[in-house]
Amino acid sequence: MGLSSALASAMSGLRANQAALSIVSSNVANSQTPGYVAQTPNQIEVTTGDFGSTAKTTGVSRDIDSYVQNQLRTETGGSGYADQMANILKQLQNVYGTPGNSGTLENALNNFTSSLQALSTSAGSSSAQTVALGAAQSLATQLNVTTKGIQSLRSNVEQDLGTSSQQANAAMSQIADINTKLQGLAPSDPSAASLMDQRDQAINTLSKFVDVRVTTDGSNQANIYTTTGIQLVGAGLASQFSFASTGTLSATSLYNVDPTKSGVGALTIKLPNGSSLDVVANNVVSSGQIAADLKLRDQTLVQAQNQVDQLAATMSSALSDKTTAGSAVAGPPAGFDVDLAGAAPGNTVNITYTDTTTNTQRQITLVNVTDPAALPLQNAANANPMQVGVNFSAGMGAIASALSATLSGAHLSFSAAPSPATATTLRITDDGTGLAKVNSSAATKTISSLTSGSPQLPLFTDGSTALYTGAITASGSQMTGLAGRISVNPSLVTDPTRLSIYSTSPVTPTGDTTRSDYLYSQLTNTVFSYSPQTGLGSASQPFTGSVSNYLQQFLSVQANASTQATALQQGQSVVVSTLQAKFNSTSSVNLDSEMSNLIQLQNAYAANAHVMSVVQSMMNTLIQAQG
């Protein structure tokens, strides 16, 4: 190795030390900079063609664990989802209030049933009637307030969808812009490291709102997809969310895949190829804050509304509906005659029969549907009872024909009952094959008069005057949003004595507690079946219980859901914190390590400088010897 080669090697060493010193300096300066990833120099050996070799710095490496980084992004999306779910469900608990406190549904219902019991105890005193009426009004008001609270939460979530979409768009645009700047730059290029730090930060921000899967190609372009395969960023092109808010939501503002029928804000995504997708209909996102907002708006809070609507509907029907058993038909074929006269839209005929082949008992509910656009009614698989819609005013011939066609596999027969039955009487029997046996049939109708002679009382109304009958139209069920509209019958407000007097001919005797006893029993003892849309039970095995049982059950379910959401939030926070710490341990600047590196560089720099000094001395000696 000649002196010139030695000098060249020492000079290359100094240049490599200077480059490494610059990187150490950058690491130390950015030790507290969010998103900065520690860098190390890439140094290679270069042969000189003679003895020895020189050193060359070719770029920098970012100290990053890609596996942990991907896991952290996945869990960040889960954390964004869990945070939003826990936050909103906690607020929902505030809407329900603390059990046992005033201003809660539970307290209002208890006060109302207690007032009815006191009304019976006092033999219908006027003061007890006034108290019972006030308790009924308080209960209706509490249902109104609860609905307002639930819909306020839905409106807040709707607004957050717009905000989150904008933030996700900004992150995707930033990623695409950085991709463009990185084109042509190698990952080891020092000028690329800072851009890659910024891109990682933008991807981390995006992962809070949606689930992400990141792939990096050979040209250092980050391509981002959701876990369902929808592309969010492709090289220099970014997708964009678009949200068209409908403003304040109500109980009837529901999502529908048909944009013309949807009552909530439409969230779409325009892909880099120019096509647009409905985010909800195509399951574009499955995690992150946006996914949580969609679930809350379209499912969780809608179910919460269904629960209070079911409470309002069951209370109304329990007090106003009268069920009359059908008249037995000896046969053969055997069955029952049911009079449909006076049935309001939504009123029903319940049929119980046995499939003798399997010895299975089944139920069918015939629903009076006067809007043809609402037919046929939809049933979940294995629904029991199965709902069948038919217009009760269409005439017995048309009714029988429609039912025979719809229930052709049930081995039941429908026809107009012969004289002396009225023209509005429907006969329901087996079809004579022996494959079915009709066990019972009964018609349930809503009583509209305060003094019908029966203890049933239309105590609650839908709005100011309309009775709740369970009507179904093309726009939906009357039950939807009922809790927000329910009020006490204004005729009863005018004359509270009707809480005790149920007949004017003959006049109900003074002290008769038949009606108040009935009302109290209906709310506390009578068992009802509740829709699976409440989240309780299933289509084949719906939840059953008294009104009080039902209220306690769904409040308990909601409280458990909130507790579980909070636990998930806390668990997710621990996971994210652990992964972040693990990521930081390899990617963040370690000042102790940098100081150690600095000492090594200082020693190496001094050694290279000493080599140069020795070479210079030797060269001087050689020149002097030749002179």
XYZ file of C-alpha atoms in Angstrom:
627
model
C 0.000 0.000 0.000
C 1.588 3.281 -1.121
C 1.574 6.498 0.816
C -0.955 8.020 -1.585
C -3.286 5.070 -1.064
C -2.922 5.390 2.684
C -3.665 9.088 2.449
C -6.748 8.411 0.301
C -8.035 5.837 2.791
C -7.547 8.201 5.700
C -9.322 11.014 3.845
C -12.248 8.700 3.000
C -12.389 7.778 6.659
C -12.615 11.446 7.604
C -15.412 11.983 5.075
C -17.306 8.942 6.421
C -16.814 10.229 9.973
C -18.133 13.642 8.963
C -21.229 12.066 7.360
C -21.825 9.881 10.425
C -21.313 12.894 12.704
C -23.923 14.807 10.713
C -26.394 11.928 11.177
C -25.697 11.698 14.917
C -26.212 15.438 15.167
C -29.536 15.126 13.324
C -30.647 12.286 15.602
C -29.821 14.247 18.743
C -31.480 17.422 17.475
C -34.691 15.518 16.618
C -34.794 13.285 19.667
C -38.057 14.966 20.753
C -39.537 15.453 17.277
C -42.791 13.456 16.891
C -42.532 10.815 14.193
C -38.792 11.150 13.711
C -37.110 7.785 13.143
C -33.474 7.372 14.169
C -31.031 7.055 11.273
C -27.756 5.207 10.817
C -25.259 5.705 7.982
C -24.834 3.096 5.285
C -21.073 2.648 4.857
C -19.340 0.329 2.376
C -15.801 -0.702 1.581
C -14.388 0.399 -1.794
C -11.260 -1.272 -3.179
C -8.551 1.013 -4.523
C -6.831 -1.453 -6.853
C -3.873 -1.452 -4.512
C -3.323 -2.723 -1.020
C -6.111 -1.590 1.377
C -9.453 0.076 0.618
C -11.370 3.272 1.218
C -14.692 3.874 3.012
C -17.760 5.346 1.345
C -21.116 6.481 2.799
C -23.917 5.543 0.397
C -26.896 6.872 2.329
C -28.841 6.292 5.513
C -31.028 3.581 7.000
C -34.079 4.281 9.142
C -34.095 2.141 12.295
C -37.622 0.789 11.961
C -39.372 -2.496 12.771
C -41.936 -2.843 9.986
C -43.778 -5.727 11.646
C -44.337 -3.812 14.891
C -45.242 -0.705 12.898
C -47.980 -2.587 10.990
C -49.299 -4.088 14.223
C -49.337 -0.653 15.821
C -51.370 0.765 12.946
C -53.866 -2.083 13.171
C -54.309 -1.580 16.899
C -54.499 2.192 16.476
C -57.546 1.633 14.260
C -59.008 -0.650 16.928
C -58.314 1.998 19.539
C -60.060 4.686 17.484
C -63.076 2.388 17.183
C -63.098 1.459 20.877
C -62.663 5.067 22.048
C -65.639 6.313 20.057
C -67.884 3.395 21.047
C -67.047 3.789 24.743
C -67.506 7.557 24.620
C -70.957 7.458 23.017
C -72.237 4.515 25.066
C -71.174 6.325 28.228
C -73.192 9.340 27.083
C -76.118 7.003 26.365
C -75.994 5.871 29.986
C -76.273 9.527 30.981
C -79.417 9.748 28.850
C -80.936 6.809 30.757
C -79.794 8.249 34.088
C -78.739 6.483 37.265
C -81.141 3.656 38.233
C -83.314 4.622 41.194
C -82.822 8.350 40.703
C -85.536 10.765 39.653
C -85.711 11.702 35.988
C -85.252 8.138 34.737
C -87.532 5.803 32.795
C -87.398 3.250 35.584
C -88.449 5.806 38.187
C -91.200 7.216 35.952
C -92.688 3.765 35.265
C -92.542 2.823 38.947
C -94.279 6.067 39.913
C -97.005 5.422 37.349
C -97.686 1.829 38.424
C -97.627 2.902 42.079
C -100.184 5.621 41.339
C -102.461 3.072 39.654
C -102.172 0.815 42.684
C -102.988 3.773 44.937
C -105.971 4.578 42.705
C -107.392 1.131 43.404
C -106.619 1.397 47.101
C -108.451 4.731 47.331
C -111.464 3.342 45.460
C -111.041 5.842 42.655
C -110.749 9.097 44.597
C -110.403 12.254 42.514
C -107.066 13.128 44.104
C -105.693 9.677 43.244
C -106.964 10.106 39.668
C -105.120 13.422 39.400
C -101.908 11.867 40.751
C -102.173 8.918 38.330
C -102.762 11.254 35.406
C -99.726 13.334 36.379
C -97.594 10.195 36.679
C -98.719 9.081 33.203
C -97.768 12.489 31.786
C -94.369 12.327 33.497
C -93.767 8.877 32.009
C -94.683 10.084 28.525
C -92.424 13.123 28.955
C -89.525 10.934 30.097
C -89.921 8.782 26.983
C -89.904 11.970 24.884
C -86.748 13.202 26.623
C -85.005 9.838 26.237
C -85.750 9.819 22.516
C -84.425 13.350 22.200
C -81.215 12.292 23.965
C -80.697 9.243 21.739
C -81.307 11.208 18.557
C -78.998 13.970 19.764
C -76.238 11.370 20.088
C -76.996 10.091 16.577
C -76.826 13.649 15.237
C -73.478 14.174 16.987
C -72.138 10.975 15.455
C -73.436 12.099 12.056
C -71.529 15.363 12.448
C -68.389 13.494 13.518
C -68.583 11.419 10.341
C -68.147 14.598 8.322
C -65.227 15.797 10.474
C -63.486 12.411 10.479
C -63.909 12.075 6.722
C -62.221 15.429 6.155
C -59.302 14.483 8.401
C -58.925 11.124 6.647
C -58.979 12.910 3.277
C -56.218 15.295 4.409
C -54.064 12.358 5.524
C -54.593 10.450 2.249
C -53.776 13.545 0.179
C -50.599 14.133 2.189
C -49.505 10.522 1.669
C -50.095 10.795 -2.083
C -48.177 14.099 -2.265
C -45.200 12.616 -0.420
C -45.298 9.580 -2.688
C -44.926 11.940 -5.627
C -41.940 13.687 -4.013
C -40.302 10.332 -3.296
C -40.480 9.185 -6.909
C -36.953 8.614 -8.173
C -35.431 8.694 -4.686
C -33.942 5.528 -3.227
C -35.054 4.611 0.301
C -31.462 5.146 1.452
C -31.272 8.630 -0.015
C -30.756 11.049 2.929
C -33.310 13.462 1.451
C -35.913 10.649 1.394
C -35.675 9.831 5.108
C -37.410 12.995 6.252
C -40.175 12.521 3.664
C -40.673 8.923 4.745
C -41.000 10.058 8.376
C -43.718 12.501 7.328
C -45.467 9.811 5.278
C -45.457 7.398 8.199
C -46.971 10.077 10.413
C -49.749 10.664 7.871
C -50.416 6.904 7.641
C -50.584 6.709 11.435
C -53.109 9.553 11.447
C -55.181 7.800 8.778
C -55.180 4.565 10.799
C -57.086 6.318 13.602
C -60.071 6.754 11.281
C -60.042 3.656 9.060
C -58.363 0.261 8.979
C -55.243 0.306 6.785
C -52.963 -2.207 5.091
C -49.751 -0.724 3.675
C -47.520 -2.118 0.948
C -44.398 -0.380 -0.401
C -43.229 -1.134 -3.948
C -39.740 -1.044 -5.455
C -39.977 2.653 -6.257
C -40.638 3.514 -2.595
C -44.340 4.236 -3.218
C -46.709 3.441 -0.338
C -49.957 1.877 -1.513
C -52.694 1.770 1.106
C -55.792 -0.430 1.237
C -58.496 -1.172 3.752
C -58.633 -4.731 5.057
C -61.518 -5.359 2.649
C -59.247 -4.471 -0.286
C -60.495 -0.968 -1.121
C -57.589 1.204 -2.276
C -57.125 4.435 -0.335
C -53.819 5.597 -1.835
C -52.109 4.421 -5.005
C -48.705 6.044 -5.619
C -49.497 9.736 -6.193
C -53.291 9.300 -6.294
C -55.553 9.404 -3.237
C -59.145 8.325 -2.669
C -61.488 10.888 -1.141
C -64.405 10.419 1.229
C -67.480 12.497 0.521
C -70.128 13.026 3.173
C -73.495 14.671 2.506
C -75.038 15.330 5.919
C -78.799 15.524 6.341
C -78.458 17.631 9.493
C -80.286 16.764 12.687
C -81.513 13.162 12.768
C -84.816 11.854 14.083
C -85.979 8.365 14.999
C -87.314 7.878 11.467
C -83.972 8.916 9.880
C -82.650 5.483 8.975
C -80.033 4.184 6.558
C -81.192 2.532 3.356
C -79.057 1.137 0.541
C -81.387 3.009 -1.817
C -80.143 6.629 -1.639
C -83.629 7.946 -2.429
C -85.010 6.221 0.688
C -82.120 6.808 3.078
C -82.734 9.324 5.848
C -79.122 9.742 6.992
C -76.030 11.357 5.510
C -74.516 9.463 2.587
C -70.844 8.536 2.979
C -69.166 7.623 -0.296
C -65.559 7.176 -1.368
C -64.161 8.185 -4.741
C -61.337 5.822 -5.663
C -58.143 6.726 -7.551
C -59.642 5.105 -10.669
C -62.570 7.549 -10.548
C -65.293 5.123 -9.406
C -67.419 5.822 -6.319
C -68.680 3.402 -3.660
C -71.232 3.612 -0.865
C -69.036 3.074 2.208
C -71.803 1.371 4.220
C -73.276 -0.818 1.501
C -69.841 -2.062 0.397
C -68.372 -2.532 3.894
C -65.433 -0.323 2.956
C -64.224 0.176 6.539
C -64.217 -2.258 9.435
C -62.242 -0.417 12.101
C -61.274 3.085 13.178
C -63.399 6.014 14.261
C -65.389 6.182 11.007
C -66.434 2.525 11.345
C -67.509 3.193 14.946
C -69.540 6.239 13.877
C -71.367 4.208 11.229
C -72.148 1.364 13.631
C -73.384 3.792 16.275
C -75.515 5.817 13.887
C -77.047 2.939 11.933
C -77.142 0.080 14.453
C -76.305 0.677 18.118
C -78.286 3.873 18.676
C -81.054 2.744 16.333
C -81.419 -0.352 18.507
C -81.497 1.858 21.612
C -84.331 3.816 20.003
C -86.113 0.577 19.104
C -85.968 -0.418 22.759
C -87.695 2.715 24.061
C -90.135 2.669 21.124
C -91.028 -0.928 22.000
C -91.572 0.156 25.597
C -93.907 2.941 24.501
C -95.744 0.651 22.066
C -96.162 -2.193 24.545
C -97.484 0.152 27.240
C -99.937 1.741 24.840
C -101.184 -1.573 23.474
C -101.234 -3.265 26.878
C -103.724 -0.687 28.157
C -105.841 -0.157 25.024
C -105.918 -3.461 23.132
C -108.656 -6.013 23.682
C -108.137 -9.636 22.651
C -111.189 -11.753 21.806
C -110.833 -15.494 21.365
C -112.244 -17.010 18.202
C -115.350 -19.187 18.214
C -114.525 -22.874 17.944
C -115.559 -24.758 14.796
C -116.068 -28.437 15.571
C -115.443 -29.607 12.010
C -114.203 -31.529 10.360
C -112.271 -29.581 9.315
C -111.864 -28.052 12.775
C -110.733 -24.559 13.625
C -112.033 -21.143 14.668
C -114.111 -18.229 13.434
C -112.689 -14.750 14.039
C -114.585 -11.483 13.573
C -112.456 -8.800 11.898
C -114.997 -5.976 12.254
C -113.582 -2.803 13.814
C -109.956 -3.802 13.373
C -107.729 -0.766 12.924
C -104.594 -0.756 10.721
C -101.953 -2.741 12.587
C -104.429 -4.801 14.616
C -103.874 -8.524 14.476
C -105.250 -12.047 14.445
C -103.032 -14.591 16.184
C -103.177 -18.224 15.109
C -101.525 -21.124 16.908
C -101.379 -24.489 15.160
C -99.461 -27.739 15.376
C -97.520 -29.240 12.489
C -98.527 -32.855 13.143
C -95.701 -34.234 10.986
C -93.046 -32.892 13.351
C -95.335 -32.249 16.335
C -94.073 -28.643 16.293
C -96.252 -25.796 17.498
C -96.148 -22.715 15.283
C -97.670 -19.255 15.401
C -98.902 -16.937 12.673
C -99.849 -13.298 13.166
C -102.158 -11.804 10.566
C -101.608 -8.044 10.480
C -104.137 -5.583 9.106
C -102.092 -3.699 6.475
C -104.105 -1.181 4.470
C -101.154 0.175 2.450
C -100.508 -2.248 -0.436
C -97.026 -0.753 -0.928
C -96.032 -2.212 2.468
C -96.750 -5.782 1.363
C -95.488 -8.419 1.668
C -94.200 -8.134 5.240
C -90.643 -9.329 5.770
C -89.853 -12.126 8.219
C -86.539 -13.331 9.557
C -85.640 -16.958 8.948
C -87.547 -19.267 11.306
C -89.537 -16.332 12.692
C -92.088 -17.436 15.252
C -94.621 -15.945 15.057
C -94.526 -15.417 11.342
C -96.163 -12.133 10.303
C -98.478 -12.063 7.305
C -99.902 -8.779 6.099
C -103.394 -8.565 4.619
C -106.014 -5.837 4.267
C -108.844 -6.815 6.646
C -111.272 -4.524 4.809
C -110.715 -6.201 1.425
C -113.581 -8.677 1.927
C -113.485 -12.253 3.131
C -113.025 -13.704 -0.337
C -109.950 -11.601 -1.081
C -108.548 -12.164 2.418
C -108.995 -15.930 2.210
C -107.428 -16.056 -1.250
C -104.415 -13.998 -0.196
C -103.821 -16.059 2.944
C -104.214 -19.386 1.155
C -101.593 -18.315 -1.400
C -99.129 -16.989 1.207
C -99.515 -19.906 3.645
C -99.922 -22.713 1.161
C -97.406 -24.928 2.974
C -99.011 -24.581 6.410
C -101.889 -26.961 5.615
C -104.415 -24.388 6.827
C -107.625 -23.346 5.143
C -109.102 -19.808 5.103
C -112.627 -18.912 4.076
C -115.590 -16.670 4.843
C -117.535 -18.075 7.785
C -121.027 -19.212 6.720
C -124.259 -17.773 8.132
C -125.224 -16.981 10.834
C -121.720 -15.501 11.193
C -121.334 -11.871 10.082
C -119.839 -10.944 6.719
C -116.666 -9.835 8.472
C -115.934 -13.220 10.045
C -112.941 -15.248 8.852
C -112.915 -19.033 9.281
C -109.552 -20.666 9.947
C -109.375 -24.487 9.867
C -107.011 -27.300 8.922
C -107.084 -28.326 5.261
C -108.435 -31.810 5.947
C -105.136 -33.619 5.282
C -104.446 -34.243 8.947
C -101.057 -32.541 8.638
C -102.028 -29.548 10.789
C -104.208 -28.906 13.815
C -105.480 -25.411 14.647
C -105.118 -24.952 18.402
C -106.372 -21.413 18.911
C -107.135 -18.125 17.229
C -107.878 -14.662 18.611
C -108.358 -11.139 17.296
C -106.693 -8.159 18.995
C -108.254 -4.741 18.402
C -107.549 -1.288 19.773
C -110.292 0.219 21.933
C -110.817 3.872 20.996
C -113.497 4.934 23.519
C -112.799 5.916 27.129
C -116.140 4.374 28.137
C -116.413 1.269 25.969
C -117.712 -0.810 28.862
C -114.411 -2.674 29.009
C -111.502 -1.949 31.331
C -109.206 -1.321 28.364
C -108.270 2.378 28.089
C -106.542 4.297 25.264
C -104.504 6.123 27.911
C -101.614 7.001 25.587
C -101.807 8.438 22.085
C -99.402 8.835 19.195
C -98.958 12.597 19.183
C -101.910 14.667 20.301
C -104.878 12.546 19.200
C -103.979 9.532 17.027
C -104.254 6.122 18.658
C -101.340 3.733 18.554
C -102.505 0.641 16.674
C -99.213 -0.707 15.307
C -99.996 0.382 11.730
C -97.500 -0.572 9.031
C -97.105 1.496 5.858
C -94.564 1.750 3.066
C -92.723 4.401 5.093
C -92.327 2.023 8.040
C -93.930 0.960 11.294
C -95.950 3.312 13.499
C -93.806 2.084 16.369
C -90.703 3.793 14.948
C -90.133 6.972 16.954
C -93.280 6.442 19.051
C -91.379 7.137 22.292
C -90.650 10.630 21.016
C -94.301 11.308 20.137
C -96.205 9.521 22.897
C -98.488 11.616 25.066
C -101.459 11.164 27.367
C -104.866 11.040 25.654
C -106.117 14.661 25.729
C -109.684 13.442 26.387
C -108.405 11.795 29.562
C -106.560 14.961 30.560
C -109.868 16.794 30.246
C -111.713 14.175 32.307
C -109.437 12.184 34.671
C -112.465 10.375 36.108
C -112.252 8.039 33.103
C -109.330 6.389 34.843
C -112.044 4.722 36.949
C -115.277 5.073 34.961
C -115.264 2.674 32.016
C -118.996 2.623 31.253
C -121.744 5.213 31.066
C -124.554 2.777 30.361
C -124.790 1.388 32.913
C -122.657 3.857 34.837
C -119.628 2.395 36.564
C -120.465 2.158 40.296
C -118.631 4.512 42.632
C -115.595 2.827 44.137
C -115.351 0.274 41.306
C -111.637 -0.454 40.815
C -111.986 -2.757 37.808
C -110.192 -0.397 35.420
C -107.355 0.676 37.707
C -106.811 -2.953 38.738
C -106.645 -3.924 35.072
C -104.223 -1.151 34.143
C -101.923 -1.994 37.043
C -101.972 -5.709 36.241
C -101.240 -5.114 32.553
C -98.107 -3.125 33.355
C -96.741 -5.292 36.142
C -97.974 -8.868 35.697
C -99.054 -9.561 32.124
C -96.371 -11.180 29.972
C -95.727 -9.796 26.480
C -93.441 -10.780 23.608
C -90.916 -8.216 22.326
C -89.407 -7.672 18.896
C -85.885 -9.075 18.326
C -85.031 -5.669 16.838
C -84.666 -4.542 20.444
C -81.596 -6.746 20.739
C -83.355 -9.029 23.227
C -84.176 -12.577 22.250
C -84.298 -13.778 18.663
C -86.802 -14.212 15.864
C -87.425 -17.836 16.841
C -87.258 -17.207 20.609
C -88.270 -13.614 21.353
C -87.818 -12.151 24.820
C -90.976 -12.354 26.956
C -91.843 -10.649 30.213
C -93.859 -7.896 31.836
C -93.405 -4.251 30.880
C -91.375 -3.698 34.044
C -89.230 -6.781 33.312
C -88.601 -5.590 29.784
C -87.517 -2.117 30.916
C -85.123 -3.555 33.494
C -83.758 -6.023 30.942
C -82.894 -3.561 28.204
C -81.459 -1.046 30.675
C -79.278 -3.835 32.056
C -78.179 -4.844 28.548
C -77.253 -1.254 27.724
C -75.347 -0.843 30.994
C -73.409 -4.066 30.297
C -72.660 -2.897 26.748
C -71.258 0.374 28.094
C -69.162 -1.443 30.696
C -67.782 -3.833 28.085
C -67.026 -0.948 25.700
C -65.100 0.851 28.434
C -63.169 -2.321 29.276
C -62.342 -2.802 25.586
C -61.235 0.820 25.354
C -58.916 0.398 28.327
C -57.553 -2.897 27.018
C -56.983 -1.418 23.578
C -55.184 1.532 25.143
C -52.794 -0.848 26.915
C -52.117 -2.744 23.675
C -51.401 0.464 21.749
C -49.169 1.799 24.527
C -47.217 -1.473 24.654
C -46.732 -1.580 20.890
C -45.787 2.093 20.811
C -43.162 1.507 23.494
C -41.822 -1.491 21.561
C -41.734 0.537 18.354
C -40.004 3.447 20.079
C -37.378 1.143 21.563
C -36.005 0.486 18.063
C -37.088 3.538 16.115
C -36.800 6.491 18.467
C -33.530 8.255 19.207
C -31.625 6.764 22.144
C -29.471 9.609 23.465
C -27.189 7.227 25.399
C -26.480 5.301 22.209
C -25.924 8.501 20.265
C -23.446 9.785 22.855
C -21.611 6.468 22.656
C -21.568 6.742 18.863
C -20.274 10.281 19.164
C -17.268 9.121 21.263
C -16.528 6.374 18.746
C -16.676 8.874 15.887
C -14.433 11.249 17.793
C -11.849 8.495 18.284
C -12.131 7.338 14.677
C -11.797 10.895 13.419
C -8.682 11.408 15.546
C -7.208 8.108 14.327
C -7.786 9.014 10.658
C -6.330 12.451 11.219
C -3.302 10.854 12.892
C -2.845 8.544 9.892
C -2.853 11.577 7.614
C -0.329 13.298 9.890
C 1.971 10.260 9.812
C 1.671 9.966 6.027
C 2.512 13.647 5.683
C 5.552 13.224 7.939
C 6.727 10.226 5.928
C 6.244 12.128 2.689
C 8.298 15.043 4.060
C 11.055 12.645 5.122
C 11.036 11.073 1.656
C 11.261 14.441 -0.064
C 14.112 15.548 2.190
C 15.969 12.300 1.536
C 15.639 12.790 -2.220
C 16.676 16.463 -1.976
